[in-house]
Coordinates of C-alpha atoms and ligand atoms in Angstrom, one line a residue:
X1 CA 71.5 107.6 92.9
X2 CA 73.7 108.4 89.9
X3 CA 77.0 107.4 90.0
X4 CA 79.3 110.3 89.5
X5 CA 83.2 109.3 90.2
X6 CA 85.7 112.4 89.4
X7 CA 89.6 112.9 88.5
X8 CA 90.7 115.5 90.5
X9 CA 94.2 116.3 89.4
X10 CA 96.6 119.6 90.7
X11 CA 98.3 120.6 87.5
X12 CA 101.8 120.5 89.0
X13 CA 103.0 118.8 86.3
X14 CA 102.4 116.2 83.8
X15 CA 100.5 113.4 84.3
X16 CA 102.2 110.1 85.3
X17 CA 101.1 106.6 84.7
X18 CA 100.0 106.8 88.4
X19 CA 97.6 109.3 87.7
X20 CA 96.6 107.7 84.7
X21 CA 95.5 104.8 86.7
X22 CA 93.4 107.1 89.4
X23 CA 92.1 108.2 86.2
X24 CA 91.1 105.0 84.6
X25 CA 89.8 103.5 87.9
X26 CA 87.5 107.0 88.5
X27 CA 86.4 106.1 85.0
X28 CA 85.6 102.3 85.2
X29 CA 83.8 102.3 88.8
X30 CA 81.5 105.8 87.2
X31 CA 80.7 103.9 83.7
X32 CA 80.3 100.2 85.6
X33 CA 77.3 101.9 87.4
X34 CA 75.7 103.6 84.2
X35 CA 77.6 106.9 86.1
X36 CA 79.5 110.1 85.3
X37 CA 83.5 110.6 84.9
X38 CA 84.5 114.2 85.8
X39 CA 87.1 116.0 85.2
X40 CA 88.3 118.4 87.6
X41 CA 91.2 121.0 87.8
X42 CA 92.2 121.1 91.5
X43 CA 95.0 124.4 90.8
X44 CA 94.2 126.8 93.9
X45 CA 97.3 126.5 94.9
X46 CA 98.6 128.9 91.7
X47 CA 102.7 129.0 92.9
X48 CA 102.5 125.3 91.8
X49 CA 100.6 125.5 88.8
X50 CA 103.1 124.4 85.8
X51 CA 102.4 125.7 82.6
X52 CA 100.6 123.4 79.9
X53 CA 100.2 120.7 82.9
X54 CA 96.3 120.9 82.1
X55 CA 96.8 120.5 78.4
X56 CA 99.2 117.8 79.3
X57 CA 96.2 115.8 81.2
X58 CA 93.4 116.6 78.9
X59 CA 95.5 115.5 76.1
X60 CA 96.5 112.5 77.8
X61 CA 92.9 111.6 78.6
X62 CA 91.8 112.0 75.1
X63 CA 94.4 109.9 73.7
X64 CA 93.7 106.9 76.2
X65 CA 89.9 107.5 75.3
X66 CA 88.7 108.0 78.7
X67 CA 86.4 110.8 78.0
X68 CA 85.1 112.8 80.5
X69 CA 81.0 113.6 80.7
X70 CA 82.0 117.3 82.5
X71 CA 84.4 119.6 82.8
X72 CA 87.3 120.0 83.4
X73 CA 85.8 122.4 85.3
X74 CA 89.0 124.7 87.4
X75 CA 88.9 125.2 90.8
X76 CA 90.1 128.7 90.5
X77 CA 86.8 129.4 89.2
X78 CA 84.6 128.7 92.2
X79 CA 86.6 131.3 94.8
X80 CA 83.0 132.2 95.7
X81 CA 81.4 128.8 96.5
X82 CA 84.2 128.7 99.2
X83 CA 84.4 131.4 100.9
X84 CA 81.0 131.2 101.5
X85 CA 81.1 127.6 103.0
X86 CA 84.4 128.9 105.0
X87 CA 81.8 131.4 106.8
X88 CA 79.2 129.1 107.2
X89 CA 82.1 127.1 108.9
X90 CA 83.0 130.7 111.1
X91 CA 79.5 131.3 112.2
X92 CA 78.8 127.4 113.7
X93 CA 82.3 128.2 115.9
X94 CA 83.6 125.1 113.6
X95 CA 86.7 127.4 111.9
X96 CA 88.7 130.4 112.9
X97 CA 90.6 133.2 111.6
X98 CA 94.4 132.9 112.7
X99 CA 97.1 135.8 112.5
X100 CA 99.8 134.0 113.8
X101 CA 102.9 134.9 111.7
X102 CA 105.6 132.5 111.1
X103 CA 107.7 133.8 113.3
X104 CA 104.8 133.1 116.0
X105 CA 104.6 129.5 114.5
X106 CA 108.5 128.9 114.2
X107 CA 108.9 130.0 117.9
X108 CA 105.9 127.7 119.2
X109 CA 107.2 124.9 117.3
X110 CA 110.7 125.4 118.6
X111 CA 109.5 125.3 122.4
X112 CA 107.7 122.3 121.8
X113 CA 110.7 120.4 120.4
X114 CA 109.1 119.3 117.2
X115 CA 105.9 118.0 118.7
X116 CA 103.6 121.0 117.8
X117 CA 100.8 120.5 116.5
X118 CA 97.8 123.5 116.0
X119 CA 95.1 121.9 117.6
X120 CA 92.9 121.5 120.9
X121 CA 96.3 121.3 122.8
X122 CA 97.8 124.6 121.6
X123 CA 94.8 126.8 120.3
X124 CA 94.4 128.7 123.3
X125 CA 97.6 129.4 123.4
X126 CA 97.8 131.2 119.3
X127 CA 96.7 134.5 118.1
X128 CA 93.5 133.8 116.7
X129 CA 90.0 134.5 116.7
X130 CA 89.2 132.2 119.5
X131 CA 92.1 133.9 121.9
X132 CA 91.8 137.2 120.6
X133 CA 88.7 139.8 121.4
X134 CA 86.2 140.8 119.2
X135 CA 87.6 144.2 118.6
X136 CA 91.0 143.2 118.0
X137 CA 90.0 140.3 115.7
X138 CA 88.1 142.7 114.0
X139 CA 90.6 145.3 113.7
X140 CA 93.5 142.5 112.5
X141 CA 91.0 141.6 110.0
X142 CA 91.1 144.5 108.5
X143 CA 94.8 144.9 107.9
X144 CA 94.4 141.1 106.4
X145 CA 96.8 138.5 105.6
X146 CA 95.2 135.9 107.7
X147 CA 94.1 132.6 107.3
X148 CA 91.3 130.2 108.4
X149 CA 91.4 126.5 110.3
X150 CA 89.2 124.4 110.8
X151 CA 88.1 122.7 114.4
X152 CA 89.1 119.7 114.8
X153 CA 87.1 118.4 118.4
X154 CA 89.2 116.8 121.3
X155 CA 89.8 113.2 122.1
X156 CA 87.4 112.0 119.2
X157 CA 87.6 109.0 117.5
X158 CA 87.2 109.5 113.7
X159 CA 85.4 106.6 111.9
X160 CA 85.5 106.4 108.0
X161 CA 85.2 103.4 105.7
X162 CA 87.7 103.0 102.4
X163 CA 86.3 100.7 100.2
X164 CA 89.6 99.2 99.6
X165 CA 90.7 98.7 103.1
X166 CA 87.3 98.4 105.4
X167 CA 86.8 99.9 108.7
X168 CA 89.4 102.7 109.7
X169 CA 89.8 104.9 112.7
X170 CA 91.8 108.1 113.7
X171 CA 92.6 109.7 116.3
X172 CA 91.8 113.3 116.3
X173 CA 95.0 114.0 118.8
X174 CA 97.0 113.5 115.9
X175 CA 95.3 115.5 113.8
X176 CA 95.9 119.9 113.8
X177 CA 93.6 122.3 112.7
X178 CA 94.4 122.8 109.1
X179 CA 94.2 125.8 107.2
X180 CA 90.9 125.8 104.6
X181 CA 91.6 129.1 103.7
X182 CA 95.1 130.5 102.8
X183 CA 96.5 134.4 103.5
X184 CA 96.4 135.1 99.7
X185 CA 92.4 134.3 100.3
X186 CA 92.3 131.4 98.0
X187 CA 91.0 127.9 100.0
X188 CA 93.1 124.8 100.7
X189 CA 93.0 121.4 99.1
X190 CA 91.0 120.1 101.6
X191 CA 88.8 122.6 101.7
X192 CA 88.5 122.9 98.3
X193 CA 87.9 119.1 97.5
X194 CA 84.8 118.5 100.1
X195 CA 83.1 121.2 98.9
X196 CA 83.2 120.1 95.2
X197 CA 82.9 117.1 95.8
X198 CA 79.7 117.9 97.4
X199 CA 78.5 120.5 95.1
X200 CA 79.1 118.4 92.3
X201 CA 77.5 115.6 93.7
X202 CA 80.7 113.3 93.7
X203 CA 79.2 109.6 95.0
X204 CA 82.8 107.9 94.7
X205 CA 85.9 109.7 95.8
X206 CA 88.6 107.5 93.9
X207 CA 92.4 108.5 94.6
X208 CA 95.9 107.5 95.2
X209 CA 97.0 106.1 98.9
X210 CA 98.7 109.7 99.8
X211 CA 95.3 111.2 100.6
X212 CA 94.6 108.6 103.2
X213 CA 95.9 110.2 105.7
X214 CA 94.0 113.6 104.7
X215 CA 90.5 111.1 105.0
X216 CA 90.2 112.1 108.7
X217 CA 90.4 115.9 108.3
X218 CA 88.0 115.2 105.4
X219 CA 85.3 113.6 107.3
X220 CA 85.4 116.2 109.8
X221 CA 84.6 118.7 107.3
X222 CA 81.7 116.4 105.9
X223 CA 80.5 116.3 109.4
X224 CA 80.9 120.3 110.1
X225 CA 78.6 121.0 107.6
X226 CA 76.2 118.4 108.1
X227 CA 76.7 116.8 104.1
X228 CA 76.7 112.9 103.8
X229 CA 80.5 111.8 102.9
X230 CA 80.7 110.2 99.2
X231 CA 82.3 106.4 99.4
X232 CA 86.2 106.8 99.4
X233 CA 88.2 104.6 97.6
X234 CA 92.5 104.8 97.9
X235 CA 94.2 102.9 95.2
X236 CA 97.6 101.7 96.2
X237 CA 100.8 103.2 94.8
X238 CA 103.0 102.0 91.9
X239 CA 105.9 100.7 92.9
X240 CA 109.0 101.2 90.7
X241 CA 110.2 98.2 89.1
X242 CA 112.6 96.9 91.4
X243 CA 113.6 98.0 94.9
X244 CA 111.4 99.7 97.5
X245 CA 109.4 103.1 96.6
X246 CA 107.2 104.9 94.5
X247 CA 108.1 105.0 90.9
X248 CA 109.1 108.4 89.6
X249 CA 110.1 109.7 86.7
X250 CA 114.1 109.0 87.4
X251 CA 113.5 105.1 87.9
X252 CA 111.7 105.0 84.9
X253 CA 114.0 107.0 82.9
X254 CA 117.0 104.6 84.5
X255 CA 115.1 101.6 83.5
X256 CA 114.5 102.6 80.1
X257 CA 110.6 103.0 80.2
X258 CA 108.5 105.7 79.8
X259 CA 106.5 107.5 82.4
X260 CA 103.4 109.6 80.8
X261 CA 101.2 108.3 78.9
X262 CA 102.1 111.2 75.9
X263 CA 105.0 112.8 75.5
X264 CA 106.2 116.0 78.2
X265 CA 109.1 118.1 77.0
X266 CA 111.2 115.6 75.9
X267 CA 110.5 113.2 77.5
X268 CA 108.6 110.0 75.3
X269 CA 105.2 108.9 76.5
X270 CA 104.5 105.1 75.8
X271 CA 102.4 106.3 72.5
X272 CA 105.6 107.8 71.4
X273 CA 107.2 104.3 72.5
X274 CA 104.7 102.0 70.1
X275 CA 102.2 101.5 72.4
X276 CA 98.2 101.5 71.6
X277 CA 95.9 103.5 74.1
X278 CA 94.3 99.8 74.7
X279 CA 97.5 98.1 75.5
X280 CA 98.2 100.7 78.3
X281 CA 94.5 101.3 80.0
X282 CA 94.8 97.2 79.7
X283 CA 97.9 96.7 81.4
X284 CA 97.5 99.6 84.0
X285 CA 94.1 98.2 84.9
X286 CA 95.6 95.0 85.9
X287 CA 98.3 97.0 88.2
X288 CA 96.6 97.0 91.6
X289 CA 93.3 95.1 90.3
X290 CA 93.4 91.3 90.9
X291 CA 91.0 90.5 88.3
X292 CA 90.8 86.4 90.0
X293 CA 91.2 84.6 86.7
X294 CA 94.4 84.2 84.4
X295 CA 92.3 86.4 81.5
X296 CA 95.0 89.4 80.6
X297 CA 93.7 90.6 77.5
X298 CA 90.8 93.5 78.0
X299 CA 89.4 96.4 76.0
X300 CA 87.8 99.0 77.5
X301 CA 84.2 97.9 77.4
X302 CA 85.1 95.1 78.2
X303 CA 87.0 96.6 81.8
X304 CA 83.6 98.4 82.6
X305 CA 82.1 95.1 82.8
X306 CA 84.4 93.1 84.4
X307 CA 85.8 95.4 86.6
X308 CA 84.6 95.4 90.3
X309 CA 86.2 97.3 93.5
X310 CA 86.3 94.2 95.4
X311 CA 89.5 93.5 93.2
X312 CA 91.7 96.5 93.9
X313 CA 94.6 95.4 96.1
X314 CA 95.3 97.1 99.4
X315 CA 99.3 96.8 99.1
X316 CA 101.4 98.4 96.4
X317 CA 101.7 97.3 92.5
X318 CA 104.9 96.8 91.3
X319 CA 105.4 98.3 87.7
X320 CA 106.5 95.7 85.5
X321 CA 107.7 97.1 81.9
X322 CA 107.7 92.8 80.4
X323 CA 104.4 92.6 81.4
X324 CA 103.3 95.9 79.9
X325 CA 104.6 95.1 76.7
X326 CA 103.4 91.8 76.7
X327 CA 99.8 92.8 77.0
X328 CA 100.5 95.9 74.5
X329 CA 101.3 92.6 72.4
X330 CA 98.5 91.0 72.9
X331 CA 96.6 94.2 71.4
X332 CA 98.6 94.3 68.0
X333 CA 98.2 91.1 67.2
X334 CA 94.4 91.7 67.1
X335 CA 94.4 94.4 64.9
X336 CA 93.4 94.5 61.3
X337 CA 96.5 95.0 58.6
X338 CA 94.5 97.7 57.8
X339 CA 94.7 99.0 61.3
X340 CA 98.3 98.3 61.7
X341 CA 99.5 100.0 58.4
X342 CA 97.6 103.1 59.9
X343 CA 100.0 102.9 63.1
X344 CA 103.3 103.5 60.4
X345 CA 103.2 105.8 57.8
X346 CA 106.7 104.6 56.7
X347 CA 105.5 101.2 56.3
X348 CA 102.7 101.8 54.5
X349 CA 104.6 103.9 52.2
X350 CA 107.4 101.5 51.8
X351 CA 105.0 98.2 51.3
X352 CA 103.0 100.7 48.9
X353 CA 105.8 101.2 46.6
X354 CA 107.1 97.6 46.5
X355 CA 103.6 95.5 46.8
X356 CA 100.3 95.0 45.9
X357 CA 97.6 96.0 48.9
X358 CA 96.7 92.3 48.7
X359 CA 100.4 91.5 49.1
X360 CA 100.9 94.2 52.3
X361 CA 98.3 92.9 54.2
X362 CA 99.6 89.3 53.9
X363 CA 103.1 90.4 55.3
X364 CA 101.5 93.0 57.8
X365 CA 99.6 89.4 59.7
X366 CA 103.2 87.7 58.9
X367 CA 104.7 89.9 61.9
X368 CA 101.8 90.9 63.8
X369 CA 102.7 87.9 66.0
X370 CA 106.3 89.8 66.4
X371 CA 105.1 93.2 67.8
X372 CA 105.5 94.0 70.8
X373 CA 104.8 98.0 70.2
X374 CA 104.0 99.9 66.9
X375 CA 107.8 100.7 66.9
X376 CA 108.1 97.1 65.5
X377 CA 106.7 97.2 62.6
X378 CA 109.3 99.2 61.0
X379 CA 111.9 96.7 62.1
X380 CA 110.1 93.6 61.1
X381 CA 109.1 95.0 57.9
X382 CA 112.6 95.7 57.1
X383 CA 113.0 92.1 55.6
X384 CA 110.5 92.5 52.9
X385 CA 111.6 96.1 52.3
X386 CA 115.2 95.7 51.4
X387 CA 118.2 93.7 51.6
X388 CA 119.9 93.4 55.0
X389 CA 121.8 96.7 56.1
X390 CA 124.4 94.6 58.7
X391 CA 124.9 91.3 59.3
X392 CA 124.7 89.8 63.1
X393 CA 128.5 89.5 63.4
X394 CA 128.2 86.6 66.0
X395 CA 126.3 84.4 63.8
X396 CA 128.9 84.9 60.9
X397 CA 131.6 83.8 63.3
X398 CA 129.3 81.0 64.2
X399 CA 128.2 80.1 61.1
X400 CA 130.0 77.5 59.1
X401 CA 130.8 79.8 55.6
X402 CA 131.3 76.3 53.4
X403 CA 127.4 75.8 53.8
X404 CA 126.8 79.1 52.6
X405 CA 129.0 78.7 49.5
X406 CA 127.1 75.2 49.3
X407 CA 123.3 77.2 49.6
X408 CA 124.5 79.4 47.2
X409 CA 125.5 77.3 44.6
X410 CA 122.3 74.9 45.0
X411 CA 120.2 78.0 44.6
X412 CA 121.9 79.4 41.9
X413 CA 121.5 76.0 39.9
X414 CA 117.7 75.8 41.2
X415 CA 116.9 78.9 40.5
X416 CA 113.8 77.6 39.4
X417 CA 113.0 76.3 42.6
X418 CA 113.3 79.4 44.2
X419 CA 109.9 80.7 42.8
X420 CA 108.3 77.1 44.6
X421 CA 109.5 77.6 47.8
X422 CA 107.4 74.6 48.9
X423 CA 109.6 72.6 46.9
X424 CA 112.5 74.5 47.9
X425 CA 112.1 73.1 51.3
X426 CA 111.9 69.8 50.2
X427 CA 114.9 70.1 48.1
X428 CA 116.9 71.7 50.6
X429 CA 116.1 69.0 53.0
X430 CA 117.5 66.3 50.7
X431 CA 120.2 68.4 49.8
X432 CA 121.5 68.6 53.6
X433 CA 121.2 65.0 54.0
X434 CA 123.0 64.4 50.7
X435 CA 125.6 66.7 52.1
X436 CA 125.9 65.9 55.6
X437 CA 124.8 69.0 56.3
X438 CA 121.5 69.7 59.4
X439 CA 118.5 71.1 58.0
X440 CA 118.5 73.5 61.0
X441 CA 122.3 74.4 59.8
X442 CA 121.1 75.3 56.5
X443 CA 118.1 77.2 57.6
X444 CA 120.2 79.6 59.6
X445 CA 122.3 79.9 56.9
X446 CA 119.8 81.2 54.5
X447 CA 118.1 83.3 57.3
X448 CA 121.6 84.8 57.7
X449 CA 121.4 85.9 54.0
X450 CA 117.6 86.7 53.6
X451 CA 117.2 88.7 57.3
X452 CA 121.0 89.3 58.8
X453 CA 120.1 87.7 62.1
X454 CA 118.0 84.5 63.1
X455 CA 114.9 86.2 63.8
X456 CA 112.1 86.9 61.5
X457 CA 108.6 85.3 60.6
X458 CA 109.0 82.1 58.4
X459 CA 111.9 81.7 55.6
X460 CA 110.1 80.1 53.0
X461 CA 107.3 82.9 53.2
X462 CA 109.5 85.5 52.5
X463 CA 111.5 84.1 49.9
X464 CA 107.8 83.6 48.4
X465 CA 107.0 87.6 49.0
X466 CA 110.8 88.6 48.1
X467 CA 110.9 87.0 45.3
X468 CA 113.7 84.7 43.0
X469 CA 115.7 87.6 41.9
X470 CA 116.1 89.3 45.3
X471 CA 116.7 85.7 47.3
X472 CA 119.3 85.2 45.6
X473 CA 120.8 88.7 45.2
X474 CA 121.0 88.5 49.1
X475 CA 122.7 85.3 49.2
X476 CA 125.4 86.6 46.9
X477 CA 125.7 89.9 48.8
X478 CA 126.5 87.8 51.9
X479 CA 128.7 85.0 50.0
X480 CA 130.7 88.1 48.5
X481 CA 130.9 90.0 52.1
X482 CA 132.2 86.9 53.8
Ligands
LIG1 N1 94.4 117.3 93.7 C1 94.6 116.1 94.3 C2 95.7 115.4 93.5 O1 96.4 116.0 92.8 C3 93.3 115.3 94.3 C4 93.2 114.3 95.4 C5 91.8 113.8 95.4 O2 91.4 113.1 94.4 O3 91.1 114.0 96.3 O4 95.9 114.2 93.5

């Protein structure tokens, strides 16, 4: 049979990392099995539907590059398909129209003391089909503004399998008769979902940990119509980074990280934040999938055929922003200058004006090893660019300002040297033992200079790209500032 997994998300809002990942797992267990990834629009419920949500998704999708082989195809569409599987449900006696207001529903749940529940133990009891006659059933149906629930049978035990957890069992005492179809006539999530999914020939129902408890209710509609339930697979939640709980938008805006993959409103998405579409369907692939070997670097082909459901934890993933950088590191560094150029337009500008291509390319695999997110390269690249715009001020407090005066004046008599920076080295080196002064003590020195901080990719390469003139019109700028 052919695989067909589908993304089913409720455009409430934008699309979080979370559902990015119920995304991205629909998508590897489809394309794994030479299957289908689906796209589809759960928004029957219209008072929730948030304006540009869908676009929000799509785009987000796109970006990642988890293209979908259908849709998105909008539940608001298919009205039709159910309310004709809601009657089919009416005339097997397995759902019932309901007129209880809710003032009727307010009152019974008040004389229960908050243990109502609208099922086998209070039907009877409700206005609805079931208690009322035919005529007056008929007649309230006329004036409308009814809705219809399911049956859910008594004292049954409800077996399902998830794929992530094994064997489960409910209870279908704790379970009420849910609504499939709503006053306003439009049908219910749950509702809604089995049918699809069984219209649309869903084999692999892959979603997040909330729904588990709708998986009962959901195989009792499987069995009321007589389909065969698809295999059900729910993916544990993302837990924020620290503490207990889900992570929401808040704890990610607290901790400094983003929370879409693109940007909502304005709020950044990690590919406004630097990172490649392959560093984050990389890094959210390993969060709740223990891939049993230390290997953290994957593209996406290489996810379909590595991945396998047996991995997919059963307890929560903690979000880890290190980590996510860290593997969105891993991804830079293997790009082509070429590719990397194309992530800056101000860098590629900037190297344009001052260096040959040839030239750009060697500094662009200089600092590869330094990115962390596309947002780097401007700041690494600021070396080679210009001459530094401040000075870290607790290095110059640090820093010994003799041995600066004593670099200076060694380069200045050298100059010559300074286009050999191979010799330079050497030079140096004799120089500080000549002087009683460390090599590492003059290195920093002339990093100071050169970059304005100790960081940076090697000192006698950039005095190579910089050039003579410019090395030492930075050491003077820093001998004249201090
Ligand atoms: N519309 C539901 C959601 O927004 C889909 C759940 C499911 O995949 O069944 O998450």
């Amino acid at each position: 049979m052919l695989e067909r997994a589908r993304f089913a998300p409720s455009p409430t809002g934008p699309l979080h990392i979370g559902g990015v990942r119920t995304a991205l797992f629909n998508y590897l267990i489809a394309k794994k099995n030479g299957g289908e990834f689906i796209l589809r629009i759960e928004d029957t419920d219209t008072k929730r539907t948030v304006e540009g949500a869908e676009k929000h998704i799509i785009d987000s999708l796109r970006w990642l590059g988890l293209e979908f082989d259908e849709g998105p195809v909008r539940q608001s569409n298919r009205e039709h398909l159910y309310k004709k599987n809601v009657s089919t449900l009416i005339e097997k006696g397995l759902a019932y129209y309901a007129f209880d207001t809710p003032s009727d529903l307010d009152k019974a749940r008040g004389d229960s003391k908050g243990t109502f529940k609208y099922n086998f133990t209070t039907r009877m009891k409700m206005s609805n089909s079931f208690t009322l006659g035919a005529d007056e059933t008929e007649a309230r149906l006329k004036r409308g503004g009814y809705s219809v629930r399911m049956v859910v049978p008594e004292k049954r035990t409800i077996k399902a399998v998830d794929e992530v957890r094994g064997n489960l069992s409910f209870n279908s005492e704790e379970l009420e008769d849910k609504i499939i179809l709503k006053s306003d006539g439009m049908p219910t999530y749950h509702l809604a979902n089995v049918v699809d999914d069984h219209d649309m020939k869903i084999t692999s129902v892959i979603r997040g940990e909330e729904w588990l408890s709708s998986l009962p209710s959901h195989i009792l509609l499987y069995e009321h119509f007589g389909w065969t339930p698809p295999k059900f697979y729910h993916l544990p939640l993302i837990l924020k980074s620290s503490g207990a709980g889900k992570l929401s938008k808040r704890d990610a805006e607290e901790q400094g990280h983003p929370v879409f993959a693109i940007k909502w409103e304005d709020s950044l998405g990690f590919k406004e934040a630097g990172f490649t579409s392959e560093g984050l369907i990389n890094y959210l692939a390993l969060l709740g999938w223990n891939n049993s070997s230390d290997r953290e670097k994957y593209s996406l082909l290489e996810l379909i055929d590595e991945f396998n459901d047996v991995g997919i934890n059963k307890s929560g993933a903690r979000f880890d922003y290190k980590k996510a950088l860290w593997i969105n590191h891993l991804h830079l560094k293997d790009f082509s200058a070429e590719s990397l150029l194309a992530l800056s337009e101000k860098a590629s500008t900037l190297l344009g004006e001052k260096y040959s291509r040839e030239i750009a390319e060697e500094i662009i695999d200089l600092i590869k090893e330094r990115l962390n997110t596309a947002l780097d390269i401007d700041k690494e690249l600021a070396v080679f660019i210009g001459q530094p715009k401040e000075y870290d001020s607790v290095v110059i407090e640090k820093i010994n300002r003799e041995v600066i005066y004593d670099i200076l004046n060694f380069c200045k008599l050298s100059e010559a040297l300074i286009s050999n920076p191979k010799a330079l080295k050497d030079r140096l080196m004799s120089f500080g033992s000549e002087k009683g002064i460390s090599f590492g003590n003059i290195m920093k020195s002339l990093r100071l200079c050169l970059v304005g901080n100790l960081s940076g990719p090697d000192l006698f390469k950039i005095i190579e790209i910089i050039g003579p003139e410019e090395t030492l019109h930075r050491i003077e700028s820093l001998t004249n500032k201090i």
